[in-house]
PDB file of C-alpha atoms in Angstrom:
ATOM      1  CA  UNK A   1      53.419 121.712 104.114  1.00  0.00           C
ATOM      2  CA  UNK A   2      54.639 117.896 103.751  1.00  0.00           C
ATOM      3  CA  UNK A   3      56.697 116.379 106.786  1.00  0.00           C
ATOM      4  CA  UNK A   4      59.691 116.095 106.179  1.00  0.00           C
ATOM      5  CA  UNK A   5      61.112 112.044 106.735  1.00  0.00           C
ATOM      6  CA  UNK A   6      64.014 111.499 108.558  1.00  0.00           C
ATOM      7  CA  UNK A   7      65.858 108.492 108.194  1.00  0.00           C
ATOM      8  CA  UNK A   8      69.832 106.845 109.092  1.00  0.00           C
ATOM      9  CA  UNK A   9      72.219 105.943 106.998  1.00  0.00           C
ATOM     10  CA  UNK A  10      73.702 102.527 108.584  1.00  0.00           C
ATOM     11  CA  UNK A  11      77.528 102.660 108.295  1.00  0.00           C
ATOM     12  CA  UNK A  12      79.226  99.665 110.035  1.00  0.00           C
ATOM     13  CA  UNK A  13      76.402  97.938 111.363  1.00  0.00           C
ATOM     14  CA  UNK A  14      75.483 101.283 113.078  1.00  0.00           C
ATOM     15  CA  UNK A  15      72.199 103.621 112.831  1.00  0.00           C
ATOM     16  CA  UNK A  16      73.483 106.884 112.378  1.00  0.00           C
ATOM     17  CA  UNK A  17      71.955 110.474 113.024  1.00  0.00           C
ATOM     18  CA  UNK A  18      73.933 112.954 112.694  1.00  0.00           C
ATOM     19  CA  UNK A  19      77.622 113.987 111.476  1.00  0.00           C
ATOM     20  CA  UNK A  20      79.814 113.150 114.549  1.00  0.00           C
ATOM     21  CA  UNK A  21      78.144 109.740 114.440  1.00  0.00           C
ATOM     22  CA  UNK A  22      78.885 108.988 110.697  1.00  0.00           C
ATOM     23  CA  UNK A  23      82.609 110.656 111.783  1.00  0.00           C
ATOM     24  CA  UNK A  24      82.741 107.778 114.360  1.00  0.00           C
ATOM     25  CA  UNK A  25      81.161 105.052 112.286  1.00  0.00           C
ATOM     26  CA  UNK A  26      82.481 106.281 108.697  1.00  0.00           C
ATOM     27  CA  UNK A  27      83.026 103.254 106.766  1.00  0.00           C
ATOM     28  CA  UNK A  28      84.570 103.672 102.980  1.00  0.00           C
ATOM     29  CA  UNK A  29      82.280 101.195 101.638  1.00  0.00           C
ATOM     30  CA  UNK A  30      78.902 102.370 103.052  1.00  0.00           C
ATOM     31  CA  UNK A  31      79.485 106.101 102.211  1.00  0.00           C
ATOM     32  CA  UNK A  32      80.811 104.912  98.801  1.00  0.00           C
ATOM     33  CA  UNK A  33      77.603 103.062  98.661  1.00  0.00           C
ATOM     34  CA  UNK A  34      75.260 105.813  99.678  1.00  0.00           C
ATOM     35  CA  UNK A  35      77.195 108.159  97.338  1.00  0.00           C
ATOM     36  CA  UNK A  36      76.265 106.364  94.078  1.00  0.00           C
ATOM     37  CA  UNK A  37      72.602 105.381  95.247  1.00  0.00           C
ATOM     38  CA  UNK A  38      72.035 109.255  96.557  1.00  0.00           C
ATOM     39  CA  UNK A  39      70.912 108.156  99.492  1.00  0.00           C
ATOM     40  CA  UNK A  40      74.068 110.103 101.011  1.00  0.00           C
ATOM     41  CA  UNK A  41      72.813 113.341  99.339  1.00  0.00           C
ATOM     42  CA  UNK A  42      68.878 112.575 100.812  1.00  0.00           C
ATOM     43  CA  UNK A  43      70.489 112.251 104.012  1.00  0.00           C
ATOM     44  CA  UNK A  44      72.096 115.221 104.336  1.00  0.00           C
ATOM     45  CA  UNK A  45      69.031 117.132 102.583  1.00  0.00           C
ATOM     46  CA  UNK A  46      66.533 115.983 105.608  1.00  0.00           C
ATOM     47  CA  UNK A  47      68.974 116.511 107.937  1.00  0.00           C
ATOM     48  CA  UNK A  48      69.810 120.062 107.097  1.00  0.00           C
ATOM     49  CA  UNK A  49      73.105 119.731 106.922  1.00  0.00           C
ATOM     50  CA  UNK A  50      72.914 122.289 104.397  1.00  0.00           C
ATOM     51  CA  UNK A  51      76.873 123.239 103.045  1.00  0.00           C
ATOM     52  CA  UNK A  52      77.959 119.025 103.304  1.00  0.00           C
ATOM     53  CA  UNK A  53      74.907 118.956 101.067  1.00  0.00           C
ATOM     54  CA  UNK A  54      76.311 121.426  98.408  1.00  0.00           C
ATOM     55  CA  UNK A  55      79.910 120.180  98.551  1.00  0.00           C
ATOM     56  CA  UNK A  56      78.850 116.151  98.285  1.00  0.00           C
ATOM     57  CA  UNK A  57      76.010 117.388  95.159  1.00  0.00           C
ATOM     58  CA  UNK A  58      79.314 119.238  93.579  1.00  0.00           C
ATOM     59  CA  UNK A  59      81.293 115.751  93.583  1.00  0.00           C
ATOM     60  CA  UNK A  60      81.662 114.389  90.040  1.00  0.00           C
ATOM     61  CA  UNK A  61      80.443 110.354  90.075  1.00  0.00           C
ATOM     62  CA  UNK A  62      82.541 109.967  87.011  1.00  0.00           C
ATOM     63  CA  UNK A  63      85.356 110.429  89.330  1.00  0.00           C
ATOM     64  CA  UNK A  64      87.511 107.059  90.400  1.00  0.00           C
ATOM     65  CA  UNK A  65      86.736 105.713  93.902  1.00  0.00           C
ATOM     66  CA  UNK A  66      90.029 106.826  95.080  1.00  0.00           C
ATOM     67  CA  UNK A  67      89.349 110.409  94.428  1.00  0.00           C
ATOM     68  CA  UNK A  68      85.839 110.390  95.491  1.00  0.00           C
ATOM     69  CA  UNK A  69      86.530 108.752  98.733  1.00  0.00           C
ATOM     70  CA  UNK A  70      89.057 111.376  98.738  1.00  0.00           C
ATOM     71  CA  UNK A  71      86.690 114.218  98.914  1.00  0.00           C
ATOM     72  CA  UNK A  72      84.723 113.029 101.024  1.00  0.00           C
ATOM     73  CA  UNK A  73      86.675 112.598 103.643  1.00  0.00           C
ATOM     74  CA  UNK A  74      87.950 116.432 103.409  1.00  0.00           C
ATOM     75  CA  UNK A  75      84.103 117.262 103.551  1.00  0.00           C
ATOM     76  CA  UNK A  76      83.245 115.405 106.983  1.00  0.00           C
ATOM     77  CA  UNK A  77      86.738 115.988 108.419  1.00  0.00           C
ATOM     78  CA  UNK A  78      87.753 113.416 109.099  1.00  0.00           C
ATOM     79  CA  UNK A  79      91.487 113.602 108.759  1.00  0.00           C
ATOM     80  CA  UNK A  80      92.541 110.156 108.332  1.00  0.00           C
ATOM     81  CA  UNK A  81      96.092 109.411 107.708  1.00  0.00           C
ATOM     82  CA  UNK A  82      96.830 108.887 103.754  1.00  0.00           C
ATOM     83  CA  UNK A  83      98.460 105.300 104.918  1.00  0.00           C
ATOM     84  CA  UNK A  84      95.072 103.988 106.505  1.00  0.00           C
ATOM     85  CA  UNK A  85      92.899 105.516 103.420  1.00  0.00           C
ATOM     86  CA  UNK A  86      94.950 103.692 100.759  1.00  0.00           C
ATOM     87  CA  UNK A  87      94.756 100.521 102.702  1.00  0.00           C
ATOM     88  CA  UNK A  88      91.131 101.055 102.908  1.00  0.00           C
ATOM     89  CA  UNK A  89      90.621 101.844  99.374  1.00  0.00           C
ATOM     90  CA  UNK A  90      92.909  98.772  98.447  1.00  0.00           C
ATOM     91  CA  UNK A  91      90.540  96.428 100.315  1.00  0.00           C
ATOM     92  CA  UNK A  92      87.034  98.019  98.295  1.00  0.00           C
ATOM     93  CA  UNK A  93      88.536  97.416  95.253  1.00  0.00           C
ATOM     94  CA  UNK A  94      89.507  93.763  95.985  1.00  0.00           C
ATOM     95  CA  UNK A  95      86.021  93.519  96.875  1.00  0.00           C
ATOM     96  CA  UNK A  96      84.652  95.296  93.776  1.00  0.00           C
ATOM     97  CA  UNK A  97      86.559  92.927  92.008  1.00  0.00           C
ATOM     98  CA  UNK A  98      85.494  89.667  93.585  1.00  0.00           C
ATOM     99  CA  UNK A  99      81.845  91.049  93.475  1.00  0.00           C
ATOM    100  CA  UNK A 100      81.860  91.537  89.390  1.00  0.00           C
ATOM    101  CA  UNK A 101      83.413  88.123  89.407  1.00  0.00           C
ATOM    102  CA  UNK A 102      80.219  86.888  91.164  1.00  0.00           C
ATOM    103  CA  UNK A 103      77.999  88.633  88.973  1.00  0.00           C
ATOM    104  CA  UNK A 104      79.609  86.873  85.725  1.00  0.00           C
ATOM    105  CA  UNK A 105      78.869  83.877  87.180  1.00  0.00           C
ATOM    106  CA  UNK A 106      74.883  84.807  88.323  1.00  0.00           C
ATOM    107  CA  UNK A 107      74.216  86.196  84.429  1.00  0.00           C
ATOM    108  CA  UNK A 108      75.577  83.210  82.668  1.00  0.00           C
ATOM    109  CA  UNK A 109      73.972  80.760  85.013  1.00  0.00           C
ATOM    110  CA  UNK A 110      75.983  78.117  85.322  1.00  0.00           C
ATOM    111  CA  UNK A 111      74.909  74.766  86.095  1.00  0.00           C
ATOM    112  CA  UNK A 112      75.022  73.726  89.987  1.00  0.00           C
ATOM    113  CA  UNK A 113      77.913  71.008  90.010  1.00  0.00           C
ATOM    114  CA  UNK A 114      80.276  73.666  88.163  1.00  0.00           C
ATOM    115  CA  UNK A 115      79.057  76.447  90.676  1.00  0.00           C
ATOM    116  CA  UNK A 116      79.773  73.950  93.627  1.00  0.00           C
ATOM    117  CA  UNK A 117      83.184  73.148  92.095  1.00  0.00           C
ATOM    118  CA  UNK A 118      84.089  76.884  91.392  1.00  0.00           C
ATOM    119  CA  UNK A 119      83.362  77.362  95.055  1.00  0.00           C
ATOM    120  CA  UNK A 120      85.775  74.905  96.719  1.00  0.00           C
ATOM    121  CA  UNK A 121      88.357  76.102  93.658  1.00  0.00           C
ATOM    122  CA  UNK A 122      87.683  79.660  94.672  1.00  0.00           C
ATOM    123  CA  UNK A 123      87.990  78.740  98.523  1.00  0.00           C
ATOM    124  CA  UNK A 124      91.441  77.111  97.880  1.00  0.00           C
ATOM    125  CA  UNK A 125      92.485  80.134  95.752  1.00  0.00           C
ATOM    126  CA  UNK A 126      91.849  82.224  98.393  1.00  0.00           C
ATOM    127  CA  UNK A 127      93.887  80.678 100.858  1.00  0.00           C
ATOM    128  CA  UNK A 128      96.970  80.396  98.368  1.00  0.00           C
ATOM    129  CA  UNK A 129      96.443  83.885  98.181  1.00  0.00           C
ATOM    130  CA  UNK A 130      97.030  84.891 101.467  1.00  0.00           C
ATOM    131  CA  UNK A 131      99.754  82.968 101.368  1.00  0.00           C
ATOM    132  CA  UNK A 132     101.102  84.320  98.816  1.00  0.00           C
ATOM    133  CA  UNK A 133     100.610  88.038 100.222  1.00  0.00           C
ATOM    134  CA  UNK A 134     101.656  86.662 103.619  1.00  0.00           C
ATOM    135  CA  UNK A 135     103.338  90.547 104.040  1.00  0.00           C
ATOM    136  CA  UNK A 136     100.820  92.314 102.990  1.00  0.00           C
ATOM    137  CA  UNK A 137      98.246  93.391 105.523  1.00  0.00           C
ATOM    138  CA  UNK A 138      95.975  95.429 103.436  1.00  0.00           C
ATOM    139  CA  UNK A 139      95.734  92.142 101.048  1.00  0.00           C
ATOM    140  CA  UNK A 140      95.292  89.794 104.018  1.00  0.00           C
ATOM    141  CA  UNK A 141      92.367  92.083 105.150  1.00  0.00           C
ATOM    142  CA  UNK A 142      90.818  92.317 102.286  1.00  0.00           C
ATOM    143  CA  UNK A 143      91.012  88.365 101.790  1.00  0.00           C
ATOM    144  CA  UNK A 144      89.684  87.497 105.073  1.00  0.00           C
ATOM    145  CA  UNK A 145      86.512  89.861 104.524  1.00  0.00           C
ATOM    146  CA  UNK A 146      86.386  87.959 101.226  1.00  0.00           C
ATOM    147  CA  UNK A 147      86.692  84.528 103.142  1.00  0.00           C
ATOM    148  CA  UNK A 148      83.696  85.274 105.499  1.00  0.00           C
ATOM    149  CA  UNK A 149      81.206  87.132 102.971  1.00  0.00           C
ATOM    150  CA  UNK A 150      82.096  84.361 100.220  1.00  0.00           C
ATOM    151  CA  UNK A 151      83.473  81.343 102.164  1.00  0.00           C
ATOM    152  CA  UNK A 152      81.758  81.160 105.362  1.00  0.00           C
ATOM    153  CA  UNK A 153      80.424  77.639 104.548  1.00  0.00           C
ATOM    154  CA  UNK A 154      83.691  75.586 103.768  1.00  0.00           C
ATOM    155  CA  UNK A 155      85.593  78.058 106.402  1.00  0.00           C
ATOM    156  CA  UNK A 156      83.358  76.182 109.457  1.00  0.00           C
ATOM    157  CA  UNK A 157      84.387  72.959 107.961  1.00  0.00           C
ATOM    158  CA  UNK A 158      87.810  73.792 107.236  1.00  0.00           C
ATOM    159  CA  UNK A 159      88.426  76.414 110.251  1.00  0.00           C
ATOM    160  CA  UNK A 160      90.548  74.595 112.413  1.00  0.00           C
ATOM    161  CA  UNK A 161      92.869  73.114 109.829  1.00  0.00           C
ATOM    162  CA  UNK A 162      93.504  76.134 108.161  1.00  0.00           C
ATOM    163  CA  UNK A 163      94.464  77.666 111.222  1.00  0.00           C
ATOM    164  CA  UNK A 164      97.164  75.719 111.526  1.00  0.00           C
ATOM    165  CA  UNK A 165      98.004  75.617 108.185  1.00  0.00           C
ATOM    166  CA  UNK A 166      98.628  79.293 108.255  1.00  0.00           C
ATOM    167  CA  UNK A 167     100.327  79.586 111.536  1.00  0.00           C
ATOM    168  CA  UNK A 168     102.933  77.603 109.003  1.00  0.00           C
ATOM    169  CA  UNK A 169     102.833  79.407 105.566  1.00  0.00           C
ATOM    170  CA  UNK A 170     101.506  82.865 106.163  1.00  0.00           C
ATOM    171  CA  UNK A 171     100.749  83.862 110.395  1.00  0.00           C
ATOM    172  CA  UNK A 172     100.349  87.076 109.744  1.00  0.00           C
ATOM    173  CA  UNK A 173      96.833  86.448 107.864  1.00  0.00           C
ATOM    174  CA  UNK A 174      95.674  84.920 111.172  1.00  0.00           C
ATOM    175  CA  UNK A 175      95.555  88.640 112.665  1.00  0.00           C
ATOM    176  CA  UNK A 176      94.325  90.106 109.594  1.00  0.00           C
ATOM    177  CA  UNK A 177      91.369  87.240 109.913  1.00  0.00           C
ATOM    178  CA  UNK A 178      90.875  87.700 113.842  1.00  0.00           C
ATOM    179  CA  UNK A 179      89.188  91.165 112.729  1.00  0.00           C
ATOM    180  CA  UNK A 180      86.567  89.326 111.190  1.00  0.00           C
ATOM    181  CA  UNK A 181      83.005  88.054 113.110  1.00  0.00           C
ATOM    182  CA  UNK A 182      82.767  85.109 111.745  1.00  0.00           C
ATOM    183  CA  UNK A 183      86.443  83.702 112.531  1.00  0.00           C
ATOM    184  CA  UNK A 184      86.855  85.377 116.334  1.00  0.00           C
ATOM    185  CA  UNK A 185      83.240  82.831 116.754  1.00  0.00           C
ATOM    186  CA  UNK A 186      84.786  80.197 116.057  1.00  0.00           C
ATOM    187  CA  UNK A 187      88.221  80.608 117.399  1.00  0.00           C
ATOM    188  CA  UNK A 188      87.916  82.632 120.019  1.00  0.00           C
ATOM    189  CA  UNK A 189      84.122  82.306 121.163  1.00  0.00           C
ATOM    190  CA  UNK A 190      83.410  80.319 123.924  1.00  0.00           C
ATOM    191  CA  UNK A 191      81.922  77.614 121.950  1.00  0.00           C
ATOM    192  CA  UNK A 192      84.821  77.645 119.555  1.00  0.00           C
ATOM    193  CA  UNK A 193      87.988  75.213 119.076  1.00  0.00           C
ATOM    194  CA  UNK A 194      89.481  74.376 122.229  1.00  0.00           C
ATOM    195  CA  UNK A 195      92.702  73.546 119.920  1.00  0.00           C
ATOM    196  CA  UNK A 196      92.883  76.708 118.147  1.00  0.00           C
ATOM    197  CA  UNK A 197      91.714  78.723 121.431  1.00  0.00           C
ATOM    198  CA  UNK A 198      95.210  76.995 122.875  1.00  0.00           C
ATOM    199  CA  UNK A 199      97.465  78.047 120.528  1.00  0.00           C
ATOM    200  CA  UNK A 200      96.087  81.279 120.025  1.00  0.00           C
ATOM    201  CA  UNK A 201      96.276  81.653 123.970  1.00  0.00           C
ATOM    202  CA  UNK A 202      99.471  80.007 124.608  1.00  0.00           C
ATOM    203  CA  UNK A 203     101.841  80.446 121.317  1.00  0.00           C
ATOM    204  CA  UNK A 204     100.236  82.734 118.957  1.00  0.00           C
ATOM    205  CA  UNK A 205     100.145  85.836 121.144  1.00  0.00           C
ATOM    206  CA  UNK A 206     103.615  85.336 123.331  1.00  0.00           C
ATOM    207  CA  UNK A 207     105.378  88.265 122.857  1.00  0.00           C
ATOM    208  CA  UNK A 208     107.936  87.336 120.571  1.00  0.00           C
ATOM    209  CA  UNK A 209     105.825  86.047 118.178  1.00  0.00           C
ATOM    210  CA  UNK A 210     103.579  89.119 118.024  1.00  0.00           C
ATOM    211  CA  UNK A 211     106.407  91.150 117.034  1.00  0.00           C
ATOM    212  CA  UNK A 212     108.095  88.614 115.198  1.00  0.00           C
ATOM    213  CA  UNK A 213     104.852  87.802 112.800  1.00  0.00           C
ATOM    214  CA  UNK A 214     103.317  91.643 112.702  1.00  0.00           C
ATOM    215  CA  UNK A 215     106.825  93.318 112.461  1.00  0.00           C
ATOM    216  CA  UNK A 216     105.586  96.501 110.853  1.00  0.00           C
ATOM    217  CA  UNK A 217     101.960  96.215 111.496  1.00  0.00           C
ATOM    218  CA  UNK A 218     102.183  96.101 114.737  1.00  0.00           C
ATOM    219  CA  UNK A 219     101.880  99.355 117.420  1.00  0.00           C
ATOM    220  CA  UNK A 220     103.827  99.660 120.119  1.00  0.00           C
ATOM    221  CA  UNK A 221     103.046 102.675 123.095  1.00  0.00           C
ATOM    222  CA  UNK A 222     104.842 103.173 125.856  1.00  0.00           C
ATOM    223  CA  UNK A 223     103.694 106.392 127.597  1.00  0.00           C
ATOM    224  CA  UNK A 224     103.196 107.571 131.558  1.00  0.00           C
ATOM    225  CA  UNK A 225      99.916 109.506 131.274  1.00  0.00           C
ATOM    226  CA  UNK A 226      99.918 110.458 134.862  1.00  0.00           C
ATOM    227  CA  UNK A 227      96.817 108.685 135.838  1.00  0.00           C
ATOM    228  CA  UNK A 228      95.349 110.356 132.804  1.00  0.00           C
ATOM    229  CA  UNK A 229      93.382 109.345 129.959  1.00  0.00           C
ATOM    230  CA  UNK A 230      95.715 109.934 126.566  1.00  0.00           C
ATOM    231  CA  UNK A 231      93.782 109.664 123.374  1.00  0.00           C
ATOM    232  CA  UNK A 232      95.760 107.044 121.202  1.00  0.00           C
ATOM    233  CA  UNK A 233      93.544 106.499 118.176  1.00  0.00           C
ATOM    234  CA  UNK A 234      90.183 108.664 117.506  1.00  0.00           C
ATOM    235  CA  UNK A 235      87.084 107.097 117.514  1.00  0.00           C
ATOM    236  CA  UNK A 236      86.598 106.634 113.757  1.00  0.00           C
ATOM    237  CA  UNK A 237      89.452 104.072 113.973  1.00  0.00           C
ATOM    238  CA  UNK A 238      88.926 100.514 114.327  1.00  0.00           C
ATOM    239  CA  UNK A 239      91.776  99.201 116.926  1.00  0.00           C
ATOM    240  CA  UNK A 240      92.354  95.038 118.156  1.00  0.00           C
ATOM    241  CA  UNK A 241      93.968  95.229 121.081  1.00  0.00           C
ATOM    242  CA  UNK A 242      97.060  92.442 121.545  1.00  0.00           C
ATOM    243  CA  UNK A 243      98.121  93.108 125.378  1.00  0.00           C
ATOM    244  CA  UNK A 244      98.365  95.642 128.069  1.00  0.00           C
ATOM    245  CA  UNK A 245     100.630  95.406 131.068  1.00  0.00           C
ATOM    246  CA  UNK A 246      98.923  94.662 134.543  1.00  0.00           C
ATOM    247  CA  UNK A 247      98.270  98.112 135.945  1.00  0.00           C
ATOM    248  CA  UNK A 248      97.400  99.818 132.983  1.00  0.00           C
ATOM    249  CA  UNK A 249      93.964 100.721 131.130  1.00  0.00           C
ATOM    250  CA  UNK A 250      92.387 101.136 127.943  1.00  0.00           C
ATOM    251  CA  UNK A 251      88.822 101.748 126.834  1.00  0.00           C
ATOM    252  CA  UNK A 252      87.089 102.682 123.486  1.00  0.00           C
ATOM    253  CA  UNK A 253      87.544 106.633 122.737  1.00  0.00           C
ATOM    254  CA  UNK A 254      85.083 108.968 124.213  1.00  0.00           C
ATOM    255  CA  UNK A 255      83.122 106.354 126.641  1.00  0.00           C
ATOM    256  CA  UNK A 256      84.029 107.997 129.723  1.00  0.00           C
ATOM    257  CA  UNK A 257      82.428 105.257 132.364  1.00  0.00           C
ATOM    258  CA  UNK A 258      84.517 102.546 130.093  1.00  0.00           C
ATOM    259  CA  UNK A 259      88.114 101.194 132.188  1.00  0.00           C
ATOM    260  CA  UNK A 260      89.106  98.243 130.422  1.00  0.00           C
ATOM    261  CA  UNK A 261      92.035  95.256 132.407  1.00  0.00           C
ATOM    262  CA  UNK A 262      94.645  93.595 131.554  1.00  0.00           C
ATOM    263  CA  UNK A 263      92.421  90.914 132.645  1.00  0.00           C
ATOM    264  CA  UNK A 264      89.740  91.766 130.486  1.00  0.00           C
ATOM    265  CA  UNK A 265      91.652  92.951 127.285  1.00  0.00           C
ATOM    266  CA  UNK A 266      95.287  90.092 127.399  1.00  0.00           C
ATOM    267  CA  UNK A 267      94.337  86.911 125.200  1.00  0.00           C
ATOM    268  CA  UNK A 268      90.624  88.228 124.064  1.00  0.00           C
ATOM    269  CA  UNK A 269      91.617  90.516 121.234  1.00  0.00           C
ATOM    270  CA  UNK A 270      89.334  92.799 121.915  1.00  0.00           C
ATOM    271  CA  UNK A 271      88.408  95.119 119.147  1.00  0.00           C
ATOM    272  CA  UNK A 272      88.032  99.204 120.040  1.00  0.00           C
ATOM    273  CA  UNK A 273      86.170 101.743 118.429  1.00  0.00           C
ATOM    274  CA  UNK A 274      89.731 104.153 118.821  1.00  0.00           C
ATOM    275  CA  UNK A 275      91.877 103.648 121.588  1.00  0.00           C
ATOM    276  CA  UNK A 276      92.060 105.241 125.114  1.00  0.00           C
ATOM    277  CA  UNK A 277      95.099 104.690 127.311  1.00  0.00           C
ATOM    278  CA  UNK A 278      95.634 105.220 131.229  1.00  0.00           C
ATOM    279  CA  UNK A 279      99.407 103.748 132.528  1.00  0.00           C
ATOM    280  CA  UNK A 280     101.601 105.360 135.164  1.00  0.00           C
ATOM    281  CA  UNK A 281     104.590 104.097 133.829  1.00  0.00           C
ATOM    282  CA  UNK A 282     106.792 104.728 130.765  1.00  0.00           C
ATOM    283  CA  UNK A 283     108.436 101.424 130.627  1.00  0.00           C
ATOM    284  CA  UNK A 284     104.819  99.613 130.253  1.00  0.00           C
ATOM    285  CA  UNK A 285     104.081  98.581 126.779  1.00  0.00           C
ATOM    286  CA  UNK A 286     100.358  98.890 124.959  1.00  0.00           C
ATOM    287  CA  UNK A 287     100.276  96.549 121.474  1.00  0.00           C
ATOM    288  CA  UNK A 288      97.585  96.607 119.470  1.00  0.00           C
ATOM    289  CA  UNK A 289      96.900  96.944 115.255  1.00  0.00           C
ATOM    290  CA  UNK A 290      94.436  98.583 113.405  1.00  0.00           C
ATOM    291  CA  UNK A 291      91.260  96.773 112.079  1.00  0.00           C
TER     292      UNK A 291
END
């Protein structure tokens, strides 16, 4: 009898083995992936994860994305709140879009000085979008993924400027975009702008203008967990954290040798795989948004 091969699925940059790992690493865009390339159904099959198997193979492909995402996420239960899955679905299809639009332009071939000028057009486009959507966090999101996968080249040129260009027209897209790799490298990396770095440090996260800018978007805690460790956001979601009070701990769900600082968390941003929070008093706020 033939071995069978085993294999991961990689969802969010991670290897993954089994179904509590693709519940902690489920990304909408990966499964969607692996759902239309059957590589989702394979995976299951070798795994033995025998009744998943039979409700994904039952999923119609004709279906929208919505409603596909949809039923998948009742079949690895992962009960996600409807708000966060229709911001998530919002963002693939901006993608989607903006990926067809890059395929036009591959299949007619168009000549390298139009390409190049499309590209700086596009960049600038982008921007004017965000500021445009300046509200709209899902949008912002969505265009700052857009800015690093399409616009990485221009945003190292530009990164600094624009920075401060937004803190003007649109600051809320500077959150949105501190989610992203490519722009915490540059403006929060220790070989980053020392100019940025300072404002980010000393204006952009006071307080004030953390609730002033995210309004909405924004999560506030203030719990006494009796020395305990409260669950605030499972592991599956995605968490930056703005500021803790001195005193108080958080770590990434589930790592039990994990006890985050206010020293090590206040001014970094640091981004959570869910949220963990330890504070003995009620009066302490935790702020953070969700990736």
């Amino acid at each position: 009898m033939a071995k069978t091969i085993k294999f991961n699925l990689i969802l969010d940059g991670y290897p993954v083995r089994n179904l509590e790992e693709l519940q902690e690493h489920f990304s909408i865009e990966d499964i969607l992936k692996y759902f239309r390339n059957g590589l989702l159904l394979r995976w299951l099959k070798v795994r033995g994860y025998i009744n998943q198997y039979d409700a994904v193979n039952k999923i119609d492909s004709k279906k929208s994305n919505r409603k596909i995402i949809s039923d998948l996420i009742k079949i690895f239960e992962l009960g996600l709140d409807d708000a966060l899955i229709e911001e998530e679905i919002t963002i693939l299809s901006y993608l989607e879009e903006e990926d067809r639009t890059n395929e036009i332009y591959k299949e007619n071939g168009f000549e390298k000085k139009r390409i190049i000028e499309d590209y700086h057009r596009g960049y600038d486009i982008l921007v004017q979008h965000m500021e445009g959507n300046k509200e709209n966090m899902a949008i912002l999101k969505a265009d700052a993924i857009q800015l690093e996968r399409s616009y990485s080249g221009l945003f190292r040129l530009d990164h600094e400027q624009l920075y401060f260009r937004l803190y003007e027209s649109a600051p809320k897209a500077l959150f949105a975009m501190l989610t992203r790799t490519l722009v915490r490298n540059l403006w929060l990396g220790k070989e980053g702008n020392a100019y940025v770095l300072k404002h980010i440090t000393g204006t952009l996260l006071t307080p004030s203008n953390v609730k002033e800018i995210l309004g909405d978007d924004l999560k506030i805690v203030k719990r006494n967990t009796q020395a305990m460790w409260d669950q605030i956001e499972r592991p599956e979601v995605k968490v930056m954290v703005i500021s803790i009070a001195s005193g108080t701990f958080v770590k990434n769900a589930g790592e039990f040798a994990e006890k985050l600082a206010d020293t090590d968390v206040n001014e970094k941003l640091l981004i959570l795989n869910g949220l963990e929070y330890q504070c003995n008093n009620a009066g302490y706020e935790l702020r953070y948004m969700e990736v």
